[in-house]
Amino acid sequence: MPSLGSIRRSFAPWDDPAAKPYISFKNVTKRFGDFVAVDNLSLDVYEREFFSLLGPSGCGKTTLLRMLAGFEEPTEGEIFLDGQSLKGVPPHKRPVNMMFQSYALFPHMSVADNIAFGLKQDGMEKGARDERVAQMLKLVKLEEFAKRKPDQLSGGQRQRVALARAVAKRPKLLLLDEPLGALDKKLREETQFELMDLQQQLGLTFMIVTHDQEEAMTMSDRIAVMDKGIIAQIGTPAEIYEAPNSRYVADFIGSGNILEGNVASSDDAHVTIKGGDGEIVGALRGSKAPANGEAAWFAIRPEKMQVSRSKPENVDNALEGEVWDIAYLGDMTIINLKLDSGNVVQASMINRSRLVEDPIGYDERIWLSFSADSGLVLER
Amino acid sequence: MMRAITNRLVIIIPYLWLLFFFLLPFMIVLRIALSDLEYGAPPYTPQFSLADGWNVMWEKLGQLDFENFGFLASDSLYINSYLSSLQIAFFSTILTLLLGFPLAYGMARAPSGIRPTLLMLVILPFWTSFLIRVYAWIGILKQEGLLNQLLLWLGLIDTPLEILSTNKAVYIGIVYSYLPFMVLPIYSTLEKMDESLVEAARDLGCTRIGAFWKVTARLAVPGILAGCLLVFIPAVGEFVIPDLLGGSGTLMIGKTLWTEFFNNSDWTVASAIAIVLLVVLVVPIVLFQNAQARAAEAGR
C-alpha cells in the first residue's frame, strides 16, 4: 500500500503515542474585543520539529506565535512548554526566542552588540559572551560585519543578524515570524535551505509563521494550515498536498482544480460524483463514503492529468475542452482548458524535450485524462 | 547647467536669510555695545563707522576699550541675573521633560486614529496669543485666584498659597508655555519607532522597565535633546513670564536687559548684555550640533 511519509523518514514523533509533546496548546482561545483571533485551538508540537503555521493574513497564526513568546496571553485555555504551563510567565522568563518579521534590530547597536544583547541580559561574562558572539557571526557568515550598524547592511544580512541574535541564547524553541518575507525570491530559496541546516545543526525546535505555502512545504516536518482561528488541517507536506481534507486546504496549498457534483455511487475506495462535467470517479478520503446524492467536490492537481489530442482509451476519467490559456514557464507548460460546462481546469506538462514537433495551440479542442486515484472526493 | 544654478540659489537662500536677519542685526547690536553712552537720541556715540573708510576704521577698532562689557563684570547684578536665568531655565527644562516625555509617550502609543487629534490638542494653545495666556495665569495663581479657591474649597489648604510674584509662578509659566516644544520632538521620535524593538528586547531577557530604558528611552535621545534645547534656549532669555508672573526677587537676564534699555535708556549696556547672552547660548547649541553630527556619522 503506497503511503505519504515524512521527509526525514525516521523522524515522526507525532505518530508515536508515547512521545511527549514539547509545545501543547490546550483549547486556546484568544479574543481581541469581539474579534476571535484563535478559536478553541489545540495543537501539539514535538521536540526538534520544524513546524509551520500556514494561512492567509488574519487567520490567527501570528497570534499563536505571540502567545508562545509571551506578548499575548490566551483569553481561555492554556499553553504548555515542556510540560510547564506558560500562564503568567513574562516574555523574558521564557526559554523561547523570536525572530521578528521586521527583524527588530536595535538601530543604535552594532551587529555584535545586537547579538550580544540577550547574553548581556543573562549576565554572561564578557569572555564567554565574546566567544559566543564570534561563534554566531561565523554561523551566519557575517564575521566581517561585526562592527557595522544594522542600516549599513543589506536585507539578507539583516535577516541573518536577526537569526543570529535569536539563536545566540541557545533557546530550546525558536519562533520565526515570516522570516523570509522581506527577501527577494532567489535569496529566499537559498535561505530556506540555510534555515533547515541551522535547525538540524543546533537541534532546536522551530516554529515558523508564513503565508507562503512553498516555503512551508520546503522546510517543514509538519504544517498546520489555519483558517479563521482554527486549524483546517495538520500534517506532513505530502499529506497536506496529496490528501487535503477540505476544499479550503486543497485550494490554499498549491494549485488545484475543484469540480462540483453530487455523489452518484461509491465503494470502499472510490466515489463517483455527477455534476456539470459528467461523471468523475475519485479516491475516497477517509474510511466512510458519503451517502448517495450528497454534495461533494472532486479535487485534482494540474500535474496529475495527461493531455492528449485524441480521446484517450481505457482511462477512469476524461474531460474534453477548448484551450483557453497557455503559459510557458520553461520547465513546464500550464494549460487552462475551458470545459463545455464553462468550468476552467488547469493542467501542467513537464517539458522533457527541448523541441516539440507540433505544440498544442490556442483554441484547440483537447482531452485531459486521469486515473481514479489521482484525485480526491471531498465532502467539504 | 540650469539645474546647477537653481541648486545654488536654493542653497543661497538660507544664507541670505541668516545674513539679513541674524548677522546684520547682530553687527548693529555689537556696534552699539562697543559705543559710549551719551544723553541724546540715539543715546550713544559710535566709536567707529564705515564712513571713516577702512583704514581709519581698523585703527579705531584697535583702540576699543570694551568698557560696557567690563561694566557687566563689575556689577554682581548682571552676573547674578545670568546665573539665575540659567538656573531657572535649567530646572524648568527638567520639569518640562518630566512632564513632556510621558505625554509624548502616551500620544505615540495611542491608537493611530486619535493621534492627529491629540497632536492638535498640543498645538491648540498656540492659537491664543502667548501674552494673553501668560496673563491668564495671573488670574489662576493670584492670592484669591482660581487655584487657591479650588484648594481652599477642597479643604487641602487653610490659607491661600503665595505663588504669584515668586519664582514658583515663573517655573509654572515657563513649563506651561514651552511644554509643546518638548512634546513635539519627542513625540516624533517615539512615533516612528518600531514597537517590535521593545518586544525584541523583552524577548531577549529585559523586563518591561529594562526594555524601556535600553530601547525606548535610548532611541528617543535625539528628540529629548532637541526638546530640551527648544525649551532651554528661549527660557534663558525669557522676559514676559518673569515680568508678569515673577516678583521683585525674580532675577532674569531678559528682565534686566529690558530695564537697562527702557528704564535706564542705557542702550550700550543693554546691547552688551544681549551679546553676552548670545555667547552663553551658543555654547549649548554648538555642543548639540556636534552631538547630532556625531550621531549622524555613527548611523551611517
XYZ file of C-alpha atoms in Angstrom:
680
model
C 0.000 0.000 0.000
C 1.598 3.299 -1.031
C 1.732 5.927 1.691
C 2.537 9.576 2.357
C 5.521 9.686 4.701
C 7.589 12.359 6.329
C 10.734 13.616 4.601
C 13.012 12.619 7.453
C 11.720 9.041 7.469
C 12.927 8.163 10.925
C 11.502 11.360 12.431
C 7.781 11.167 13.111
C 7.146 11.612 16.840
C 3.577 12.722 16.122
C 2.783 9.142 15.080
C 4.188 7.770 18.332
C 1.511 7.689 21.031
C 4.191 7.523 23.742
C 6.008 10.668 22.574
C 5.552 13.669 24.864
C 4.688 16.901 23.066
C 7.133 19.781 23.602
C 4.610 22.525 22.983
C 0.990 21.943 23.788
C -1.870 24.323 23.087
C -4.887 23.130 25.069
C -8.233 24.605 23.977
C -6.700 28.026 23.486
C -8.956 30.917 22.559
C -7.760 34.467 22.020
C -10.152 37.333 21.558
C -9.373 40.953 20.753
C -12.605 42.690 21.681
C -15.239 40.999 19.531
C -12.715 39.546 17.129
C -11.819 35.911 17.733
C -8.219 35.512 16.553
C -7.763 31.951 17.811
C -10.792 29.752 18.389
C -10.595 26.849 20.873
C -7.431 25.513 19.288
C -5.441 22.511 20.438
C -2.086 21.638 18.966
C 0.926 19.501 19.877
C 4.418 20.146 18.543
C 7.346 17.858 19.286
C 10.949 18.494 20.179
C 13.280 19.171 17.238
C 10.360 19.539 14.911
C 10.344 22.138 12.145
C 6.734 23.196 12.395
C 4.953 25.696 10.161
C 1.808 27.675 10.760
C 0.453 28.468 7.335
C -2.506 30.580 6.417
C -3.711 33.848 4.934
C -3.302 37.063 6.911
C -5.729 37.334 9.805
C -6.026 33.567 10.299
C -4.501 33.748 13.790
C -1.096 32.247 13.058
C 0.906 35.230 14.312
C -1.279 35.420 17.426
C -0.374 31.795 18.210
C 3.314 32.653 17.918
C 2.976 35.775 20.057
C 1.193 33.790 22.755
C 4.143 31.384 22.833
C 6.602 34.268 23.095
C 4.547 35.804 25.892
C 3.429 39.020 24.196
C -0.208 37.912 24.372
C -1.971 35.822 26.986
C -4.701 33.372 25.912
C -8.214 34.525 26.778
C -9.112 30.923 27.537
C -7.165 27.673 27.635
C -3.543 27.061 28.458
C -0.205 26.605 26.731
C 2.411 24.153 27.984
C 6.083 24.195 27.125
C 7.997 21.068 28.045
C 5.216 20.163 30.467
C 5.236 23.549 32.232
C 2.299 25.909 31.992
C 3.228 29.270 30.482
C 0.372 31.045 32.206
C 1.572 34.411 33.543
C 5.212 33.804 32.610
C 6.581 37.078 31.169
C 8.500 37.005 27.857
C 11.915 37.472 29.450
C 11.464 34.373 31.602
C 10.513 32.020 28.745
C 13.184 29.759 27.207
C 11.920 30.907 23.848
C 13.334 33.411 21.406
C 11.695 35.018 18.470
C 12.858 36.320 15.146
C 10.651 39.226 14.179
C 9.178 39.869 10.781
C 10.679 43.372 10.776
C 13.887 41.833 12.252
C 13.630 44.457 15.053
C 17.392 45.003 15.109
C 18.418 47.728 17.543
C 19.471 50.584 15.264
C 21.802 52.140 17.833
C 23.872 48.998 18.313
C 26.426 47.280 16.115
C 25.826 43.812 14.730
C 27.949 42.287 17.502
C 26.136 44.269 20.211
C 22.790 43.212 18.802
C 23.803 39.565 19.013
C 25.289 40.061 22.486
C 22.182 41.846 23.818
C 20.380 38.786 25.132
C 23.584 37.290 26.542
C 24.276 40.501 28.421
C 20.776 40.387 29.897
C 21.542 36.911 31.196
C 24.650 38.269 32.896
C 27.034 36.150 30.838
C 30.591 37.316 31.498
C 32.436 39.179 28.775
C 34.889 36.475 27.691
C 32.217 33.832 27.177
C 29.965 36.402 25.573
C 32.526 37.498 23.003
C 33.212 33.885 22.178
C 29.516 33.151 21.665
C 29.068 36.250 19.510
C 32.015 35.227 17.332
C 30.528 31.759 17.022
C 27.149 33.183 15.970
C 28.735 35.550 13.459
C 30.532 32.582 11.944
C 27.330 30.578 11.862
C 25.601 33.217 9.746
C 28.788 34.115 7.807
C 28.932 37.737 8.905
C 32.333 37.788 10.635
C 33.470 40.899 8.778
C 30.334 42.839 9.638
C 30.561 42.692 13.430
C 31.145 46.438 13.830
C 28.567 47.612 11.298
C 25.275 49.182 12.269
C 22.083 47.488 11.020
C 21.370 50.241 8.490
C 24.722 49.560 6.851
C 23.652 46.041 5.926
C 21.640 44.584 3.062
C 18.249 42.999 3.675
C 19.694 39.493 3.554
C 22.444 40.376 6.007
C 19.977 41.967 8.401
C 17.882 38.822 8.247
C 20.937 36.769 9.241
C 21.793 39.118 12.123
C 18.226 38.754 13.400
C 18.583 34.996 13.185
C 21.945 35.015 14.964
C 20.566 37.230 17.726
C 17.559 34.945 18.189
C 19.643 31.751 18.481
C 22.526 33.311 20.467
C 20.909 32.464 23.806
C 20.508 28.841 22.679
C 16.758 28.801 23.207
C 15.072 25.410 23.154
C 12.416 26.840 20.882
C 12.857 29.399 18.136
C 9.849 31.288 16.832
C 10.132 32.797 13.376
C 7.558 35.295 12.146
C 7.655 35.389 8.342
C 11.452 35.078 8.469
C 11.928 35.229 4.717
C 9.083 37.569 3.861
C 11.257 40.593 3.114
C 13.791 38.793 0.913
C 13.673 38.528 -2.862
C 12.798 35.194 -4.423
C 16.285 33.885 -5.142
C 17.678 34.800 -1.733
C 14.573 33.358 -0.112
C 15.132 29.986 -1.745
C 18.763 29.876 -0.628
C 17.882 30.939 2.884
C 15.229 28.242 3.178
C 17.919 25.582 2.963
C 20.207 27.516 5.316
C 17.431 27.629 7.897
C 16.869 23.886 7.587
C 20.587 23.206 8.019
C 20.745 25.514 11.014
C 17.812 23.786 12.662
C 19.443 20.386 12.210
C 22.813 21.673 13.341
C 21.541 23.293 16.536
C 18.921 20.657 17.256
C 16.267 23.267 18.012
C 12.536 23.183 17.694
C 11.455 25.703 15.079
C 8.011 27.173 14.865
C 7.562 29.353 11.856
C 4.719 31.518 10.660
C 4.331 32.022 6.952
C 1.746 32.753 4.314
C 3.968 31.265 1.601
C 2.949 27.654 1.049
C 6.040 26.831 -0.986
C 8.238 27.998 1.881
C 6.268 25.904 4.367
C 6.387 22.845 2.110
C 10.135 23.112 1.566
C 11.203 23.439 5.178
C 8.665 21.833 7.471
C 8.335 18.471 9.077
C 4.703 19.276 9.611
C 2.396 22.100 8.580
C -0.755 23.374 10.240
C -2.986 25.066 7.685
C -5.014 27.689 9.511
C -8.286 29.339 8.639
C -10.073 31.959 10.755
C -8.575 30.953 14.081
C -8.829 27.198 13.691
C -6.546 24.555 12.242
C -8.039 23.323 8.986
C -5.536 20.506 8.612
C -2.310 19.398 10.177
C 0.144 17.011 8.560
C 3.370 16.466 6.668
C 3.820 18.500 3.480
C 2.973 15.429 1.400
C -0.186 14.737 3.391
C -1.323 18.313 3.065
C -0.598 18.397 -0.638
C -1.761 14.960 -1.701
C -4.533 14.381 0.807
C -6.145 17.698 1.689
C -9.145 17.218 3.945
C -11.215 20.071 2.557
C -11.658 22.366 -0.386
C -10.040 25.159 1.645
C -6.793 23.241 2.108
C -6.808 21.869 -1.447
C -7.222 25.381 -2.750
C -4.741 27.079 -0.405
C -1.899 24.617 -0.966
C -0.520 24.539 -4.480
C -2.755 24.987 -7.432
C -5.717 22.729 -7.688
C -8.822 22.083 -9.693
C -12.089 21.605 -7.902
C -15.187 20.305 -9.693
C -18.570 20.190 -8.025
C -21.147 17.416 -8.125
C -23.333 15.012 -6.173
C -22.374 11.550 -5.067
C -23.678 9.024 -7.589
C -22.129 5.829 -6.259
C -19.301 4.653 -4.043
C -17.323 1.622 -2.909
C -14.777 1.278 -0.091
C -12.006 3.085 -2.018
C -13.628 5.300 -4.637
C -16.513 7.683 -5.014
C -18.214 8.714 -8.237
C -19.749 12.142 -8.406
C -22.003 13.512 -11.098
C -22.140 17.164 -11.962
C -21.968 19.613 -14.841
C -18.877 17.899 -16.193
C -20.358 14.408 -16.267
C -19.329 11.536 -14.053
C -15.980 11.703 -12.319
C -14.519 8.967 -10.169
C -12.008 9.845 -7.480
C -10.374 8.350 -4.399
C -12.332 8.292 -1.159
C -10.708 10.349 1.617
C -11.117 8.669 4.958
C -12.945 5.439 5.598
C -16.604 6.256 5.257
C -18.086 7.123 1.883
C -20.679 9.902 1.763
C -24.288 8.950 1.084
C -25.556 8.988 -2.487
C -26.964 12.327 -3.571
C -24.892 14.401 -1.173
C -22.917 17.355 -2.460
C -19.221 16.608 -2.940
C -16.188 18.104 -4.632
C -13.559 16.461 -6.758
C -10.053 17.908 -6.343
C -7.114 17.159 -8.602
C -3.651 18.715 -9.066
C -2.670 20.039 -12.531
C 0.345 17.728 -12.834
C -1.760 14.607 -12.266
C -3.581 14.904 -15.595
C -2.464 13.739 -19.032
C -3.028 15.929 -22.054
C -3.932 14.345 -25.396
C -5.333 15.473 -28.727
C -7.462 12.379 -29.309
C -9.958 10.820 -26.939
C -7.949 8.605 -24.587
C -8.895 4.924 -24.300
C -9.144 2.790 -21.154
C -8.966 5.591 -18.612
C -11.051 6.180 -15.490
C -11.814 9.805 -16.298
C -11.584 12.046 -19.354
C -12.586 15.658 -19.843
C -12.817 17.446 -23.167
C -12.488 21.171 -23.644
C -11.057 24.109 -25.526
C -7.588 25.509 -24.807
C -8.184 28.838 -23.103
C -4.723 29.893 -21.962
C -1.211 28.556 -22.324
C 1.617 29.658 -20.044
C 5.119 28.535 -20.921
C 7.296 28.582 -17.763
C 10.401 26.905 -19.171
C 10.420 23.800 -17.037
C 6.764 23.234 -17.677
C 3.789 24.457 -19.599
C 0.472 25.224 -17.976
C -2.708 24.848 -19.970
C -6.058 26.228 -18.920
C -8.824 24.242 -20.500
C -12.354 25.558 -20.723
C -14.762 22.640 -20.375
C -18.140 22.629 -22.067
C -19.722 23.329 -18.682
C -17.848 26.610 -18.549
C -15.502 25.436 -15.750
C -11.830 26.086 -16.356
C -9.417 23.282 -15.464
C -5.669 23.658 -15.217
C -3.212 21.014 -16.350
C 0.540 21.145 -16.417
C 3.029 19.318 -18.608
C 6.725 18.870 -17.907
C 8.761 19.985 -20.913
C 11.011 16.950 -21.215
C 12.310 17.618 -24.699
C 13.680 20.874 -25.965
C 11.920 20.688 -29.306
C 8.292 19.800 -29.762
C 7.059 18.914 -33.239
C 3.529 20.172 -33.048
C 2.835 22.013 -29.797
C -0.720 22.434 -28.593
C -2.040 25.870 -29.503
C -4.858 28.189 -28.553
C -8.470 27.290 -29.322
C -7.677 23.617 -29.964
C -10.005 21.007 -28.531
C -8.043 18.567 -26.390
C -8.602 15.888 -23.754
C -7.442 15.556 -20.174
C -7.379 12.098 -18.633
C -6.614 10.868 -15.139
C -6.934 7.725 -13.074
C -9.405 7.368 -10.215
C -6.563 7.538 -7.641
C -5.150 10.815 -8.952
C -7.851 12.972 -7.441
C -9.829 13.058 -4.216
C -13.521 13.385 -3.484
C -14.005 15.855 -0.637
C -17.115 16.323 1.431
C -16.474 19.918 2.466
C 23.525 73.960 -16.222
C 20.171 75.491 -15.386
C 19.813 72.859 -12.674
C 23.166 73.703 -11.129
C 22.200 77.372 -10.911
C 18.843 76.544 -9.343
C 20.561 74.270 -6.840
C 22.932 77.025 -5.883
C 20.120 79.526 -5.474
C 18.305 77.147 -3.171
C 21.416 76.834 -1.021
C 21.984 80.585 -1.030
C 18.530 81.479 0.304
C 19.103 80.305 3.906
C 22.462 82.053 3.949
C 20.890 85.294 2.742
C 18.276 84.869 5.442
C 20.974 84.433 8.068
C 22.876 87.420 6.735
C 19.959 89.846 6.750
C 18.062 88.660 9.769
C 20.806 87.477 12.052
C 24.270 88.697 11.125
C 23.396 92.296 10.220
C 21.234 92.928 13.303
C 23.934 91.255 15.365
C 26.569 93.604 13.940
C 24.365 96.597 14.681
C 23.848 95.489 18.273
C 27.553 94.755 18.636
C 28.390 98.234 17.376
C 26.085 99.765 19.963
C 27.618 97.571 22.670
C 31.036 98.942 21.745
C 29.855 102.554 21.785
C 29.929 105.131 24.579
C 26.826 106.178 26.467
C 25.569 109.689 25.743
C 22.493 111.694 26.567
C 20.762 112.296 23.295
C 18.996 110.490 20.511
C 20.219 107.921 19.883
C 21.739 107.678 23.351
C 25.200 106.541 22.259
C 28.261 107.704 20.333
C 29.572 105.207 17.829
C 33.303 104.559 18.204
C 33.770 103.718 14.569
C 31.894 103.925 11.295
C 32.158 102.514 7.813
C 32.028 106.117 6.619
C 35.550 106.678 8.028
C 36.975 104.409 5.376
C 38.632 101.061 6.006
C 41.994 102.265 7.299
C 40.633 104.654 9.862
C 38.055 102.125 10.979
C 40.716 99.450 11.545
C 42.730 101.890 13.567
C 39.734 102.807 15.697
C 38.820 99.150 16.182
C 42.273 98.667 17.698
C 41.565 101.367 20.270
C 38.265 99.923 21.568
C 38.031 99.743 25.352
C 35.108 97.258 25.772
C 34.077 99.280 28.820
C 30.440 98.137 28.639
C 31.489 94.532 28.912
C 33.787 95.448 31.758
C 30.870 97.143 33.458
C 28.836 93.897 33.294
C 31.612 92.117 35.155
C 31.915 94.841 37.769
C 28.315 94.735 38.965
C 27.146 91.491 40.538
C 23.559 92.225 39.421
C 24.397 91.158 35.886
C 26.304 88.028 36.814
C 23.540 87.053 39.237
C 20.933 87.656 36.544
C 22.766 85.386 34.119
C 23.237 82.669 36.727
C 19.671 82.907 37.957
C 18.368 82.780 34.355
C 20.453 79.708 33.622
C 19.265 78.074 36.815
C 15.595 78.816 36.201
C 15.890 77.695 32.578
C 17.719 74.510 33.601
C 15.182 73.409 36.203
C 12.238 74.418 34.009
C 13.715 72.306 31.221
C 13.954 69.305 33.528
C 10.393 69.819 34.759
C 9.171 70.188 31.180
C 10.967 66.967 30.243
C 9.469 65.075 33.189
C 6.031 66.231 32.151
C 6.540 66.161 28.389
C 8.045 62.705 27.972
C 5.104 60.755 29.441
C 2.750 62.947 27.433
C 4.631 62.302 24.195
C 4.903 58.600 25.035
C 1.184 58.324 25.688
C 0.431 60.111 22.433
C 2.779 57.937 20.400
C 1.232 54.762 21.862
C -2.367 55.935 21.450
C -4.490 54.302 18.721
C -3.375 55.785 15.410
C -6.895 57.084 14.790
C -6.843 59.592 17.633
C -3.184 60.654 17.304
C -3.910 63.595 14.962
C -6.487 64.852 17.479
C -4.010 64.593 20.354
C -1.398 66.392 18.285
C -3.934 69.100 17.549
C -4.647 69.494 21.271
C -0.944 70.017 21.958
C -0.730 72.721 19.303
C -4.069 74.295 20.205
C -2.716 76.807 22.804
C -0.705 78.494 20.024
C -3.981 79.770 18.634
C -4.188 82.212 21.524
C -1.601 84.926 21.966
C 1.286 83.957 24.205
C 0.915 87.188 26.179
C -2.764 86.585 26.886
C -2.087 83.040 28.030
C 0.559 84.259 30.479
C -1.859 86.946 31.706
C -4.453 84.245 32.284
C -2.064 82.567 34.707
C -2.167 85.660 36.881
C -5.887 85.036 37.328
C -5.190 81.419 38.230
C -2.214 81.907 40.549
C -3.012 85.100 42.446
C -3.938 85.130 46.149
C -7.704 84.971 45.522
C -7.239 83.218 42.171
C -8.843 80.070 40.807
C -6.184 77.696 42.089
C -6.316 78.958 45.655
C -10.111 78.979 45.633
C -10.167 75.402 44.420
C -7.633 74.222 47.022
C -9.476 76.064 49.804
C -12.790 74.624 48.702
C -11.314 71.128 48.626
C -10.004 71.731 52.121
C -6.436 70.951 51.160
C -5.152 74.278 52.490
C -6.323 76.744 55.163
C -4.625 79.892 53.935
C -4.132 80.865 50.296
C -0.779 79.856 48.809
C 1.551 82.609 47.753
C 2.548 81.613 44.258
C 2.190 84.682 42.083
C 5.162 87.061 42.199
C 7.511 84.272 43.225
C 9.890 82.085 41.251
C 7.332 79.263 41.528
C 4.996 81.185 39.253
C 7.864 81.711 36.808
C 8.538 77.968 36.725
C 4.853 77.233 36.184
C 4.692 79.828 33.426
C 7.764 78.521 31.610
C 6.787 74.848 31.900
C 3.291 75.629 30.675
C 4.411 77.842 27.792
C 7.197 75.623 26.486
C 5.637 72.188 27.022
C 4.615 71.795 23.353
C 8.221 72.416 22.283
C 9.248 69.457 24.423
C 6.358 67.181 23.481
C 6.527 67.550 19.711
C 10.135 66.470 19.003
C 9.931 63.593 21.496
C 6.613 62.504 20.041
C 8.019 62.465 16.536
C 10.941 60.203 17.506
C 8.743 57.863 19.543
C 6.038 57.724 16.923
C 8.309 56.403 14.189
C 9.948 53.879 16.494
C 9.184 50.251 15.652
C 7.192 48.770 18.539
C 8.703 45.361 17.885
C 12.082 46.689 19.089
C 10.693 46.770 22.616
C 9.257 43.298 22.175
C 12.606 42.066 20.892
C 14.319 43.449 23.990
C 11.797 41.739 26.249
C 12.129 38.533 24.266
C 15.898 38.646 24.800
C 15.581 38.930 28.557
C 14.661 42.506 29.502
C 11.886 43.314 31.905
C 9.352 45.893 30.752
C 11.258 48.639 32.554
C 14.624 47.410 31.295
C 13.356 47.396 27.730
C 12.007 50.908 28.195
C 15.411 52.266 29.275
C 17.550 50.288 26.894
C 15.419 50.792 23.811
C 12.602 53.339 24.040
C 14.391 55.979 26.087
C 17.714 55.386 24.321
C 16.183 55.811 20.870
C 14.277 58.904 21.989
C 17.512 60.708 22.931
C 17.674 62.860 19.757
C 14.100 64.002 20.376
C 14.810 64.633 24.069
C 17.902 66.705 23.222
C 16.032 68.726 20.616
C 13.143 69.321 23.022
C 15.475 70.381 25.852
C 17.254 72.918 23.649
C 13.971 74.255 22.290
C 12.885 74.884 25.877
C 16.187 75.870 27.477
C 17.359 78.469 24.964
C 14.261 80.671 24.854
C 13.701 80.168 28.596
C 17.106 81.691 29.436
C 16.226 84.903 27.642
C 12.579 84.887 28.709
C 11.236 88.359 29.593
C 7.449 88.223 29.559
C 6.986 85.371 32.039
C 9.309 86.685 34.824
C 7.941 90.181 34.293
C 4.274 89.202 34.607
C 4.397 86.233 36.956
C 7.647 86.779 38.855
C 8.193 89.148 41.757
C 10.760 91.766 42.570
C 13.065 88.984 43.732
C 12.972 87.210 40.370
C 16.236 87.868 38.617
C 16.291 87.032 34.946
C 18.574 88.443 32.334
C 15.727 89.263 29.949
C 14.163 91.428 32.615
C 17.480 93.123 33.458
C 18.051 93.846 29.779
C 14.597 95.379 29.488
C 15.221 97.592 32.478
C 18.551 98.825 31.111
C 17.069 99.571 27.734
C 13.732 101.136 28.580
C 14.021 102.399 32.154
C 17.662 103.490 32.178
C 17.845 104.241 28.429
C 21.288 102.655 28.534
C 21.387 101.136 25.067
C 25.070 100.363 25.236
C 24.937 98.192 28.364
C 21.677 96.568 27.182
C 23.408 95.633 23.921
C 26.394 94.266 25.784
C 24.022 92.115 27.876
C 22.425 90.794 24.696
C 25.815 89.949 23.157
C 26.979 88.061 26.253
C 23.660 86.201 26.426
C 24.137 85.101 22.836
C 27.627 83.827 23.582
C 26.320 81.939 26.616
C 23.639 80.280 24.482
C 25.885 79.490 21.538
C 27.848 77.032 23.665
C 24.982 74.538 24.210
C 23.869 74.951 20.604
C 27.314 74.079 19.305
C 27.508 71.113 21.673
C 24.148 69.910 20.408
C 25.162 70.319 16.776
C 28.294 68.314 17.459
C 26.332 65.563 19.163
C 23.925 65.402 16.247
C 26.707 65.328 13.678
C 28.379 62.521 15.606
C 25.105 60.586 15.824
C 24.571 61.022 12.087
C 28.145 59.916 11.432
C 27.765 56.841 13.629
C 24.461 55.979 11.999
C 25.959 55.959 8.521
